[in-house]
Amino acid sequence: MTMGVSVADSTSPSGSAPRPLPQPYSTELSEALEHRGRDTPAHERIYSYLFEYRNAPPTDAQIADYFYADTGQRPTQLDRRRREVGEVFQIEQVRTGREVAYRLVGWRAVQLARGAGISQRDRFVVLQAGRCAKCGRTVADDGVKLVVDHVIPQAWGGTDSLDNYQALCQECNAGKKDFYGSFDEYADQIREAVNYDEPHRRIAMLLKATEGEWIPSDLIGAVASAKQFQEDWQKRMRELRELGLQFEMRKKRLPSGRVTTEWKLARWKDLPNEPLAPLIRRLEREKKLAK
Ligand SMILES: [Zn+2]
């Protein structure tokens, strides 16, 4: 068990009061985590336990218990997520016997660097589009407010570079945040998949990592486009069949009425260790010749 530790009412050297910590599940918290690409339901929940129990700092085991009591699920990758919350907030380690507890202290004075962030020039270039990349509404005609969005969220290994930015209206941005948040349990697999240079491999590794699960086509499209935009990632999937992979597809109607598709891996085959695009072209040529 942890010892009760009181949080000192520290004041900064200049005498001004330190910035108060955001309340759990507040907009302020969401924005602070979002700024780092860390705003997911799991991150917010972990923060809430650190906040709630900051006078009796919890161990990871206790955080996991609180999590389970509230959601009926064990948190995945708790250690990583707690560290990521710690990129924004100062979390001290408190040793109690053999255990380590985590005490939420305050805001980080200097937030840990994760790349320089978006430059003014890039922001200008992206927003110049004047149009939401998702719903197509414009600043001029529809009066939407555009924000710069990371196509692949930073939490999934998305980079701070122009080809990973797009302009989204605030509504689409919020929708995307919810959508991606629902996949946070796959964050490690996605992070692994997006790191492959070839789109075929990114798609294949995502479906392999999430084997047995139905994956929405939007997610596959996003991962396929992680390094280069893929106009037609469905074609990449058809091509993967040449290599012996098999997929199942089903249609699904969203609450909004929009019909979308979901995919799952039906059969896996290890991918050869050579560039896939030329190999697929060769296989397709051989097939044609055989006819
Ligand atoms: Zn939009």
PDB file of C-alpha atoms and ligand atoms in Angstrom:
ATOM      1  CA  MET A   1       0.000   0.000   0.000  1.00  0.00           C
ATOM      2  CA  THR A   2       1.099   3.542  -0.544  1.00  0.00           C
ATOM      3  CA  MET A   3       1.664   6.010   2.224  1.00  0.00           C
ATOM      4  CA  GLY A   4      -0.488   9.084   2.168  1.00  0.00           C
ATOM      5  CA  VAL A   5       1.505  11.906   0.642  1.00  0.00           C
ATOM      6  CA  SER A   6       0.194  15.394   0.952  1.00  0.00           C
ATOM      7  CA  VAL A   7       0.541  17.645  -2.035  1.00  0.00           C
ATOM      8  CA  ALA A   8       2.526  20.679  -1.049  1.00  0.00           C
ATOM      9  CA  ASP A   9       0.951  23.964  -1.936  1.00  0.00           C
ATOM     10  CA  SER A  10       3.990  25.088  -3.819  1.00  0.00           C
ATOM     11  CA  THR A  11       4.311  28.474  -5.325  1.00  0.00           C
ATOM     12  CA  SER A  12       6.652  29.307  -8.149  1.00  0.00           C
ATOM     13  CA  PRO A  13       9.781  31.350  -7.404  1.00  0.00           C
ATOM     14  CA  SER A  14       8.220  34.449  -8.893  1.00  0.00           C
ATOM     15  CA  GLY A  15       5.491  34.215  -6.294  1.00  0.00           C
ATOM     16  CA  SER A  16       2.663  33.675  -8.764  1.00  0.00           C
ATOM     17  CA  ALA A  17       0.416  30.674  -8.130  1.00  0.00           C
ATOM     18  CA  PRO A  18       1.117  27.609 -10.277  1.00  0.00           C
ATOM     19  CA  ARG A  19      -1.342  26.877 -13.035  1.00  0.00           C
ATOM     20  CA  PRO A  20      -4.120  24.728 -11.554  1.00  0.00           C
ATOM     21  CA  LEU A  21      -4.445  21.204 -12.899  1.00  0.00           C
ATOM     22  CA  PRO A  22      -7.370  20.597 -15.237  1.00  0.00           C
ATOM     23  CA  GLN A  23     -10.370  18.724 -13.910  1.00  0.00           C
ATOM     24  CA  PRO A  24     -10.738  15.155 -15.186  1.00  0.00           C
ATOM     25  CA  TYR A  25     -12.680  14.910 -18.468  1.00  0.00           C
ATOM     26  CA  SER A  26     -12.606  18.694 -18.893  1.00  0.00           C
ATOM     27  CA  THR A  27     -12.099  20.464 -22.200  1.00  0.00           C
ATOM     28  CA  GLU A  28      -8.875  21.898 -20.824  1.00  0.00           C
ATOM     29  CA  LEU A  29      -7.515  18.397 -20.211  1.00  0.00           C
ATOM     30  CA  SER A  30      -8.666  17.176 -23.589  1.00  0.00           C
ATOM     31  CA  GLU A  31      -6.951  20.068 -25.328  1.00  0.00           C
ATOM     32  CA  ALA A  32      -3.728  19.642 -23.359  1.00  0.00           C
ATOM     33  CA  LEU A  33      -3.515  15.955 -24.251  1.00  0.00           C
ATOM     34  CA  GLU A  34      -4.689  16.530 -27.817  1.00  0.00           C
ATOM     35  CA  HIS A  35      -1.878  18.986 -28.332  1.00  0.00           C
ATOM     36  CA  ARG A  36       0.481  16.061 -27.834  1.00  0.00           C
ATOM     37  CA  GLY A  37      -1.663  13.646 -29.822  1.00  0.00           C
ATOM     38  CA  ARG A  38      -2.499  11.880 -26.566  1.00  0.00           C
ATOM     39  CA  ASP A  39      -6.175  12.535 -26.162  1.00  0.00           C
ATOM     40  CA  THR A  40      -7.827   9.129 -25.936  1.00  0.00           C
ATOM     41  CA  PRO A  41     -10.417   7.833 -23.469  1.00  0.00           C
ATOM     42  CA  ALA A  42      -7.719   5.666 -21.801  1.00  0.00           C
ATOM     43  CA  HIS A  43      -5.311   8.589 -21.335  1.00  0.00           C
ATOM     44  CA  GLU A  44      -8.103  10.715 -19.864  1.00  0.00           C
ATOM     45  CA  ARG A  45      -9.088   7.925 -17.512  1.00  0.00           C
ATOM     46  CA  ILE A  46      -5.522   7.372 -16.281  1.00  0.00           C
ATOM     47  CA  TYR A  47      -5.203  11.111 -15.683  1.00  0.00           C
ATOM     48  CA  SER A  48      -8.451  11.083 -13.715  1.00  0.00           C
ATOM     49  CA  TYR A  49      -7.102   8.454 -11.266  1.00  0.00           C
ATOM     50  CA  LEU A  50      -3.821  10.290 -10.847  1.00  0.00           C
ATOM     51  CA  PHE A  51      -5.816  13.458 -10.188  1.00  0.00           C
ATOM     52  CA  GLU A  52      -8.332  11.908  -7.854  1.00  0.00           C
ATOM     53  CA  TYR A  53      -5.706  10.080  -5.796  1.00  0.00           C
ATOM     54  CA  ARG A  54      -2.964  12.674  -5.840  1.00  0.00           C
ATOM     55  CA  ASN A  55      -2.943  12.737  -2.031  1.00  0.00           C
ATOM     56  CA  ALA A  56      -2.520   8.956  -1.950  1.00  0.00           C
ATOM     57  CA  PRO A  57      -0.585   8.243  -5.139  1.00  0.00           C
ATOM     58  CA  PRO A  58      -1.635   5.005  -6.836  1.00  0.00           C
ATOM     59  CA  THR A  59       0.620   2.266  -8.157  1.00  0.00           C
ATOM     60  CA  ASP A  60       0.059   0.911 -11.667  1.00  0.00           C
ATOM     61  CA  ALA A  61      -1.707  -2.077 -10.112  1.00  0.00           C
ATOM     62  CA  GLN A  62      -4.115   0.253  -8.324  1.00  0.00           C
ATOM     63  CA  ILE A  63      -4.723   2.328 -11.442  1.00  0.00           C
ATOM     64  CA  ALA A  64      -5.510  -0.906 -13.277  1.00  0.00           C
ATOM     65  CA  ASP A  65      -7.961  -1.887 -10.526  1.00  0.00           C
ATOM     66  CA  TYR A  66      -9.755   1.473 -10.667  1.00  0.00           C
ATOM     67  CA  PHE A  67      -9.883   1.172 -14.435  1.00  0.00           C
ATOM     68  CA  TYR A  68     -11.360  -2.295 -14.206  1.00  0.00           C
ATOM     69  CA  ALA A  69     -13.906  -1.252 -11.575  1.00  0.00           C
ATOM     70  CA  ASP A  70     -15.137   1.564 -13.830  1.00  0.00           C
ATOM     71  CA  THR A  71     -15.030  -0.054 -17.242  1.00  0.00           C
ATOM     72  CA  GLY A  72     -14.952  -3.799 -16.712  1.00  0.00           C
ATOM     73  CA  GLN A  73     -11.755  -3.904 -18.761  1.00  0.00           C
ATOM     74  CA  ARG A  74      -8.118  -4.062 -17.813  1.00  0.00           C
ATOM     75  CA  PRO A  75      -6.189  -1.127 -19.269  1.00  0.00           C
ATOM     76  CA  THR A  76      -3.814  -2.079 -22.056  1.00  0.00           C
ATOM     77  CA  GLN A  77      -0.331  -0.566 -22.252  1.00  0.00           C
ATOM     78  CA  LEU A  78      -0.845   1.253 -18.981  1.00  0.00           C
ATOM     79  CA  ASP A  79       2.852   1.942 -18.478  1.00  0.00           C
ATOM     80  CA  ARG A  80       3.215   3.640 -21.870  1.00  0.00           C
ATOM     81  CA  ARG A  81       0.050   5.674 -21.494  1.00  0.00           C
ATOM     82  CA  ARG A  82       0.985   6.876 -18.018  1.00  0.00           C
ATOM     83  CA  ARG A  83       4.333   8.011 -19.397  1.00  0.00           C
ATOM     84  CA  GLU A  84       2.555   9.810 -22.226  1.00  0.00           C
ATOM     85  CA  VAL A  85       0.311  11.647 -19.776  1.00  0.00           C
ATOM     86  CA  GLY A  86       3.614  12.518 -18.116  1.00  0.00           C
ATOM     87  CA  GLU A  87       4.736  14.314 -21.278  1.00  0.00           C
ATOM     88  CA  VAL A  88       2.183  16.981 -20.456  1.00  0.00           C
ATOM     89  CA  PHE A  89       1.966  16.752 -16.676  1.00  0.00           C
ATOM     90  CA  GLN A  90       4.661  16.343 -14.087  1.00  0.00           C
ATOM     91  CA  ILE A  91       4.296  12.942 -12.437  1.00  0.00           C
ATOM     92  CA  GLU A  92       6.656  12.055  -9.602  1.00  0.00           C
ATOM     93  CA  GLN A  93       7.608   8.544  -8.649  1.00  0.00           C
ATOM     94  CA  VAL A  94       6.999   7.810  -5.001  1.00  0.00           C
ATOM     95  CA  ARG A  95       8.690   4.691  -3.633  1.00  0.00           C
ATOM     96  CA  THR A  96       6.733   2.856  -1.005  1.00  0.00           C
ATOM     97  CA  GLY A  97       8.715  -0.212  -0.026  1.00  0.00           C
ATOM     98  CA  ARG A  98       9.170  -2.221  -3.192  1.00  0.00           C
ATOM     99  CA  GLU A  99       6.360  -0.541  -5.049  1.00  0.00           C
ATOM    100  CA  VAL A 100       6.383   2.605  -7.133  1.00  0.00           C
ATOM    101  CA  ALA A 101       3.441   4.949  -6.929  1.00  0.00           C
ATOM    102  CA  TYR A 102       2.782   7.922  -9.186  1.00  0.00           C
ATOM    103  CA  ARG A 103       1.973  11.346  -7.882  1.00  0.00           C
ATOM    104  CA  LEU A 104       0.487  13.963 -10.174  1.00  0.00           C
ATOM    105  CA  VAL A 105       2.279  17.189  -9.266  1.00  0.00           C
ATOM    106  CA  GLY A 106       1.341  19.805 -11.820  1.00  0.00           C
ATOM    107  CA  TRP A 107       1.808  20.959 -15.368  1.00  0.00           C
ATOM    108  CA  ARG A 108       5.177  20.394 -16.916  1.00  0.00           C
ATOM    109  CA  ALA A 109       6.950  23.721 -17.105  1.00  0.00           C
ATOM    110  CA  VAL A 110       8.508  22.721 -20.399  1.00  0.00           C
ATOM    111  CA  GLN A 111       6.576  20.074 -22.283  1.00  0.00           C
ATOM    112  CA  LEU A 112       8.782  17.263 -23.539  1.00  0.00           C
ATOM    113  CA  ALA A 113       9.788  17.768 -27.123  1.00  0.00           C
ATOM    114  CA  ARG A 114       8.098  15.595 -29.703  1.00  0.00           C
ATOM    115  CA  GLY A 115       9.404  17.281 -32.776  1.00  0.00           C
ATOM    116  CA  ALA A 116       9.064  20.971 -33.211  1.00  0.00           C
ATOM    117  CA  GLY A 117       5.328  20.846 -33.878  1.00  0.00           C
ATOM    118  CA  ILE A 118       3.743  22.489 -36.876  1.00  0.00           C
ATOM    119  CA  SER A 119       5.523  25.546 -38.185  1.00  0.00           C
ATOM    120  CA  GLN A 120       3.679  28.762 -38.999  1.00  0.00           C
ATOM    121  CA  ARG A 121       4.525  28.269 -42.644  1.00  0.00           C
ATOM    122  CA  ASP A 122       3.109  24.711 -42.755  1.00  0.00           C
ATOM    123  CA  ARG A 123       0.005  25.854 -40.911  1.00  0.00           C
ATOM    124  CA  PHE A 124      -0.500  28.540 -43.527  1.00  0.00           C
ATOM    125  CA  VAL A 125      -0.007  26.102 -46.411  1.00  0.00           C
ATOM    126  CA  VAL A 126      -2.441  23.559 -44.962  1.00  0.00           C
ATOM    127  CA  LEU A 127      -5.181  26.018 -44.038  1.00  0.00           C
ATOM    128  CA  GLN A 128      -4.882  27.785 -47.378  1.00  0.00           C
ATOM    129  CA  ALA A 129      -6.950  24.910 -48.802  1.00  0.00           C
ATOM    130  CA  GLY A 130      -9.938  26.710 -47.280  1.00  0.00           C
ATOM    131  CA  ARG A 131     -11.863  23.465 -47.402  1.00  0.00           C
ATOM    132  CA  CYS A 132     -12.348  20.550 -45.012  1.00  0.00           C
ATOM    133  CA  ALA A 133     -10.490  17.531 -46.393  1.00  0.00           C
ATOM    134  CA  LYS A 134     -13.239  15.237 -45.172  1.00  0.00           C
ATOM    135  CA  CYS A 135     -16.674  16.822 -45.679  1.00  0.00           C
ATOM    136  CA  GLY A 136     -15.600  19.385 -48.261  1.00  0.00           C
ATOM    137  CA  ARG A 137     -17.274  22.335 -46.558  1.00  0.00           C
ATOM    138  CA  THR A 138     -15.462  25.606 -47.014  1.00  0.00           C
ATOM    139  CA  VAL A 139     -14.592  28.636 -44.942  1.00  0.00           C
ATOM    140  CA  ALA A 140     -16.003  30.956 -47.599  1.00  0.00           C
ATOM    141  CA  ASP A 141     -19.354  29.268 -48.340  1.00  0.00           C
ATOM    142  CA  ASP A 142     -20.125  27.351 -45.180  1.00  0.00           C
ATOM    143  CA  GLY A 143     -18.376  29.441 -42.561  1.00  0.00           C
ATOM    144  CA  VAL A 144     -16.600  26.426 -41.058  1.00  0.00           C
ATOM    145  CA  LYS A 145     -13.519  26.914 -38.924  1.00  0.00           C
ATOM    146  CA  LEU A 146     -10.590  24.805 -40.062  1.00  0.00           C
ATOM    147  CA  VAL A 147      -7.951  23.222 -37.881  1.00  0.00           C
ATOM    148  CA  VAL A 148      -4.719  21.488 -38.827  1.00  0.00           C
ATOM    149  CA  ASP A 149      -5.101  17.765 -38.293  1.00  0.00           C
ATOM    150  CA  HIS A 150      -2.488  15.001 -38.256  1.00  0.00           C
ATOM    151  CA  VAL A 151      -3.613  12.458 -40.875  1.00  0.00           C
ATOM    152  CA  ILE A 152      -1.925   9.745 -38.806  1.00  0.00           C
ATOM    153  CA  PRO A 153      -2.229  10.800 -35.172  1.00  0.00           C
ATOM    154  CA  GLN A 154       1.051  11.416 -33.398  1.00  0.00           C
ATOM    155  CA  ALA A 155       0.123   8.775 -30.850  1.00  0.00           C
ATOM    156  CA  TRP A 156       0.292   6.275 -33.714  1.00  0.00           C
ATOM    157  CA  GLY A 157       3.644   7.423 -34.940  1.00  0.00           C
ATOM    158  CA  GLY A 158       2.394  10.132 -37.302  1.00  0.00           C
ATOM    159  CA  THR A 159       5.041  12.729 -37.997  1.00  0.00           C
ATOM    160  CA  ASP A 160       5.131  16.507 -37.887  1.00  0.00           C
ATOM    161  CA  SER A 161       5.506  16.950 -41.618  1.00  0.00           C
ATOM    162  CA  LEU A 162       3.521  18.582 -44.351  1.00  0.00           C
ATOM    163  CA  ASP A 163       2.405  15.288 -45.901  1.00  0.00           C
ATOM    164  CA  ASN A 164       0.891  14.244 -42.587  1.00  0.00           C
ATOM    165  CA  TYR A 165      -1.237  17.374 -42.224  1.00  0.00           C
ATOM    166  CA  GLN A 166      -4.688  18.136 -43.531  1.00  0.00           C
ATOM    167  CA  ALA A 167      -7.266  20.822 -42.916  1.00  0.00           C
ATOM    168  CA  LEU A 168     -10.397  19.603 -41.149  1.00  0.00           C
ATOM    169  CA  CYS A 169     -13.441  21.489 -39.951  1.00  0.00           C
ATOM    170  CA  GLN A 170     -13.928  21.362 -36.197  1.00  0.00           C
ATOM    171  CA  GLU A 171     -16.815  18.909 -36.503  1.00  0.00           C
ATOM    172  CA  CYS A 172     -14.900  16.414 -38.633  1.00  0.00           C
ATOM    173  CA  ASN A 173     -11.899  16.815 -36.364  1.00  0.00           C
ATOM    174  CA  ALA A 174     -13.982  15.951 -33.304  1.00  0.00           C
ATOM    175  CA  GLY A 175     -15.535  12.991 -35.103  1.00  0.00           C
ATOM    176  CA  LYS A 176     -12.130  11.744 -36.131  1.00  0.00           C
ATOM    177  CA  LYS A 177     -10.862  12.016 -32.568  1.00  0.00           C
ATOM    178  CA  ASP A 178     -13.715   9.797 -31.358  1.00  0.00           C
ATOM    179  CA  PHE A 179     -13.162   7.386 -34.215  1.00  0.00           C
ATOM    180  CA  TYR A 180      -9.425   7.030 -33.630  1.00  0.00           C
ATOM    181  CA  GLY A 181      -9.888   6.938 -29.879  1.00  0.00           C
ATOM    182  CA  SER A 182     -12.001   3.816 -30.318  1.00  0.00           C
ATOM    183  CA  PHE A 183      -8.957   2.103 -31.875  1.00  0.00           C
ATOM    184  CA  ASP A 184      -6.530   3.131 -29.212  1.00  0.00           C
ATOM    185  CA  GLU A 185      -6.301  -0.432 -27.937  1.00  0.00           C
ATOM    186  CA  TYR A 186      -4.587  -1.246 -31.253  1.00  0.00           C
ATOM    187  CA  ALA A 187      -2.235   1.724 -30.989  1.00  0.00           C
ATOM    188  CA  ASP A 188       0.878  -0.444 -30.774  1.00  0.00           C
ATOM    189  CA  GLN A 189      -0.111  -2.582 -33.767  1.00  0.00           C
ATOM    190  CA  ILE A 190      -1.034   0.482 -35.786  1.00  0.00           C
ATOM    191  CA  ARG A 191       2.213   2.152 -34.839  1.00  0.00           C
ATOM    192  CA  GLU A 192       4.040  -0.912 -36.090  1.00  0.00           C
ATOM    193  CA  ALA A 193       2.048  -1.094 -39.320  1.00  0.00           C
ATOM    194  CA  VAL A 194       2.434   2.585 -40.248  1.00  0.00           C
ATOM    195  CA  ASN A 195       6.207   2.272 -40.043  1.00  0.00           C
ATOM    196  CA  TYR A 196       6.480   0.041 -43.100  1.00  0.00           C
ATOM    197  CA  ASP A 197       7.485   1.910 -46.216  1.00  0.00           C
ATOM    198  CA  GLU A 198       5.268  -0.043 -48.590  1.00  0.00           C
ATOM    199  CA  PRO A 199       1.499   0.529 -48.540  1.00  0.00           C
ATOM    200  CA  HIS A 200       0.843  -3.175 -49.159  1.00  0.00           C
ATOM    201  CA  ARG A 201       2.822  -4.076 -46.080  1.00  0.00           C
ATOM    202  CA  ARG A 202       1.133  -1.411 -43.951  1.00  0.00           C
ATOM    203  CA  ILE A 203      -2.308  -2.768 -44.865  1.00  0.00           C
ATOM    204  CA  ALA A 204      -1.269  -6.389 -44.412  1.00  0.00           C
ATOM    205  CA  MET A 205       0.390  -5.817 -41.047  1.00  0.00           C
ATOM    206  CA  LEU A 206      -2.601  -3.871 -39.723  1.00  0.00           C
ATOM    207  CA  LEU A 207      -4.998  -6.654 -40.664  1.00  0.00           C
ATOM    208  CA  LYS A 208      -2.645  -9.247 -39.261  1.00  0.00           C
ATOM    209  CA  ALA A 209      -2.210  -7.376 -35.988  1.00  0.00           C
ATOM    210  CA  THR A 210      -5.969  -7.096 -35.584  1.00  0.00           C
ATOM    211  CA  GLU A 211      -6.650 -10.596 -36.836  1.00  0.00           C
ATOM    212  CA  GLY A 212     -10.171 -11.823 -36.334  1.00  0.00           C
ATOM    213  CA  GLU A 213     -11.559  -8.305 -35.876  1.00  0.00           C
ATOM    214  CA  TRP A 214     -13.636  -6.350 -38.351  1.00  0.00           C
ATOM    215  CA  ILE A 215     -11.690  -3.219 -39.227  1.00  0.00           C
ATOM    216  CA  PRO A 216     -13.502  -0.214 -40.714  1.00  0.00           C
ATOM    217  CA  SER A 217     -12.325   0.750 -44.155  1.00  0.00           C
ATOM    218  CA  ASP A 218     -11.608   4.308 -42.945  1.00  0.00           C
ATOM    219  CA  LEU A 219      -8.930   2.956 -40.630  1.00  0.00           C
ATOM    220  CA  ILE A 220      -7.379   0.805 -43.353  1.00  0.00           C
ATOM    221  CA  GLY A 221      -7.385   3.805 -45.689  1.00  0.00           C
ATOM    222  CA  ALA A 222      -5.684   5.960 -43.078  1.00  0.00           C
ATOM    223  CA  VAL A 223      -2.981   3.397 -42.359  1.00  0.00           C
ATOM    224  CA  ALA A 224      -2.505   2.682 -46.079  1.00  0.00           C
ATOM    225  CA  SER A 225      -1.936   6.402 -46.658  1.00  0.00           C
ATOM    226  CA  ALA A 226       0.384   6.810 -43.681  1.00  0.00           C
ATOM    227  CA  LYS A 227       3.494   7.548 -45.721  1.00  0.00           C
ATOM    228  CA  GLN A 228       2.136   8.307 -49.169  1.00  0.00           C
ATOM    229  CA  PHE A 229      -1.466   9.082 -49.978  1.00  0.00           C
ATOM    230  CA  GLN A 230      -3.171   6.013 -51.479  1.00  0.00           C
ATOM    231  CA  GLU A 231      -5.852   7.013 -53.930  1.00  0.00           C
ATOM    232  CA  ASP A 232      -7.008   3.410 -54.256  1.00  0.00           C
ATOM    233  CA  TRP A 233      -6.010   1.326 -51.250  1.00  0.00           C
ATOM    234  CA  GLN A 234      -8.705  -1.224 -52.173  1.00  0.00           C
ATOM    235  CA  LYS A 235      -6.569  -2.038 -55.205  1.00  0.00           C
ATOM    236  CA  ARG A 236      -3.639  -2.640 -52.867  1.00  0.00           C
ATOM    237  CA  MET A 237      -5.823  -5.136 -51.009  1.00  0.00           C
ATOM    238  CA  ARG A 238      -6.744  -6.941 -54.209  1.00  0.00           C
ATOM    239  CA  GLU A 239      -3.063  -7.110 -55.034  1.00  0.00           C
ATOM    240  CA  LEU A 240      -2.303  -8.625 -51.640  1.00  0.00           C
ATOM    241  CA  ARG A 241      -4.498 -11.537 -52.699  1.00  0.00           C
ATOM    242  CA  GLU A 242      -1.885 -12.313 -55.345  1.00  0.00           C
ATOM    243  CA  LEU A 243       0.458 -13.004 -52.448  1.00  0.00           C
ATOM    244  CA  GLY A 244      -1.941 -15.484 -50.872  1.00  0.00           C
ATOM    245  CA  LEU A 245      -3.677 -13.288 -48.304  1.00  0.00           C
ATOM    246  CA  GLN A 246      -7.440 -13.503 -48.058  1.00  0.00           C
ATOM    247  CA  PHE A 247      -9.905 -10.991 -46.679  1.00  0.00           C
ATOM    248  CA  GLU A 248     -13.587 -10.867 -45.895  1.00  0.00           C
ATOM    249  CA  MET A 249     -15.648  -7.752 -46.415  1.00  0.00           C
ATOM    250  CA  ARG A 250     -19.034  -6.713 -45.061  1.00  0.00           C
ATOM    251  CA  LYS A 251     -21.168  -3.616 -45.344  1.00  0.00           C
ATOM    252  CA  LYS A 252     -22.234  -1.730 -42.282  1.00  0.00           C
ATOM    253  CA  ARG A 253     -24.695   1.112 -41.857  1.00  0.00           C
ATOM    254  CA  LEU A 254     -23.465   3.823 -39.511  1.00  0.00           C
ATOM    255  CA  PRO A 255     -25.831   5.670 -37.142  1.00  0.00           C
ATOM    256  CA  SER A 256     -25.542   8.620 -39.548  1.00  0.00           C
ATOM    257  CA  GLY A 257     -27.062   6.478 -42.299  1.00  0.00           C
ATOM    258  CA  ARG A 258     -23.819   6.322 -44.252  1.00  0.00           C
ATOM    259  CA  VAL A 259     -22.944   2.833 -45.437  1.00  0.00           C
ATOM    260  CA  THR A 260     -19.374   1.827 -44.904  1.00  0.00           C
ATOM    261  CA  THR A 261     -17.409  -1.368 -45.297  1.00  0.00           C
ATOM    262  CA  GLU A 262     -15.429  -3.391 -42.824  1.00  0.00           C
ATOM    263  CA  TRP A 263     -12.672  -5.887 -43.528  1.00  0.00           C
ATOM    264  CA  LYS A 264     -11.054  -8.704 -41.719  1.00  0.00           C
ATOM    265  CA  LEU A 265      -8.199 -11.032 -42.425  1.00  0.00           C
ATOM    266  CA  ALA A 266      -9.422 -14.484 -43.419  1.00  0.00           C
ATOM    267  CA  ARG A 267      -6.057 -16.054 -44.214  1.00  0.00           C
ATOM    268  CA  TRP A 268      -2.534 -14.916 -43.487  1.00  0.00           C
ATOM    269  CA  LYS A 269       0.581 -15.780 -45.409  1.00  0.00           C
ATOM    270  CA  ASP A 270       3.993 -14.405 -44.512  1.00  0.00           C
ATOM    271  CA  LEU A 271       5.049 -11.726 -46.942  1.00  0.00           C
ATOM    272  CA  PRO A 272       8.244 -12.259 -48.931  1.00  0.00           C
ATOM    273  CA  ASN A 273      11.255 -10.201 -47.924  1.00  0.00           C
ATOM    274  CA  GLU A 274      11.504  -8.329 -51.214  1.00  0.00           C
ATOM    275  CA  PRO A 275       9.832  -5.193 -52.550  1.00  0.00           C
ATOM    276  CA  LEU A 276       6.179  -6.158 -52.971  1.00  0.00           C
ATOM    277  CA  ALA A 277       4.993  -3.907 -55.807  1.00  0.00           C
ATOM    278  CA  PRO A 278       7.411  -5.299 -58.463  1.00  0.00           C
ATOM    279  CA  LEU A 279       6.748  -8.821 -57.205  1.00  0.00           C
ATOM    280  CA  ILE A 280       2.985  -8.362 -57.570  1.00  0.00           C
ATOM    281  CA  ARG A 281       3.403  -6.932 -61.069  1.00  0.00           C
ATOM    282  CA  ARG A 282       5.511  -9.934 -62.003  1.00  0.00           C
ATOM    283  CA  LEU A 283       2.915 -12.360 -60.637  1.00  0.00           C
ATOM    284  CA  GLU A 284       0.133 -10.562 -62.517  1.00  0.00           C
ATOM    285  CA  ARG A 285       2.133 -10.702 -65.783  1.00  0.00           C
ATOM    286  CA  GLU A 286       2.799 -14.408 -65.354  1.00  0.00           C
ATOM    287  CA  LYS A 287      -0.887 -15.015 -64.733  1.00  0.00           C
ATOM    288  CA  LYS A 288      -1.837 -13.181 -67.935  1.00  0.00           C
ATOM    289  CA  LEU A 289       0.712 -15.101 -69.964  1.00  0.00           C
ATOM    290  CA  ALA A 290      -0.581 -18.387 -68.614  1.00  0.00           C
ATOM    291  CA  LYS A 291      -4.060 -17.629 -69.967  1.00  0.00           C
TER     292      LYS A 291
HETATM  293 ZN    ZN B   1     -15.568  18.662 -42.239  1.00  0.00          ZN
END
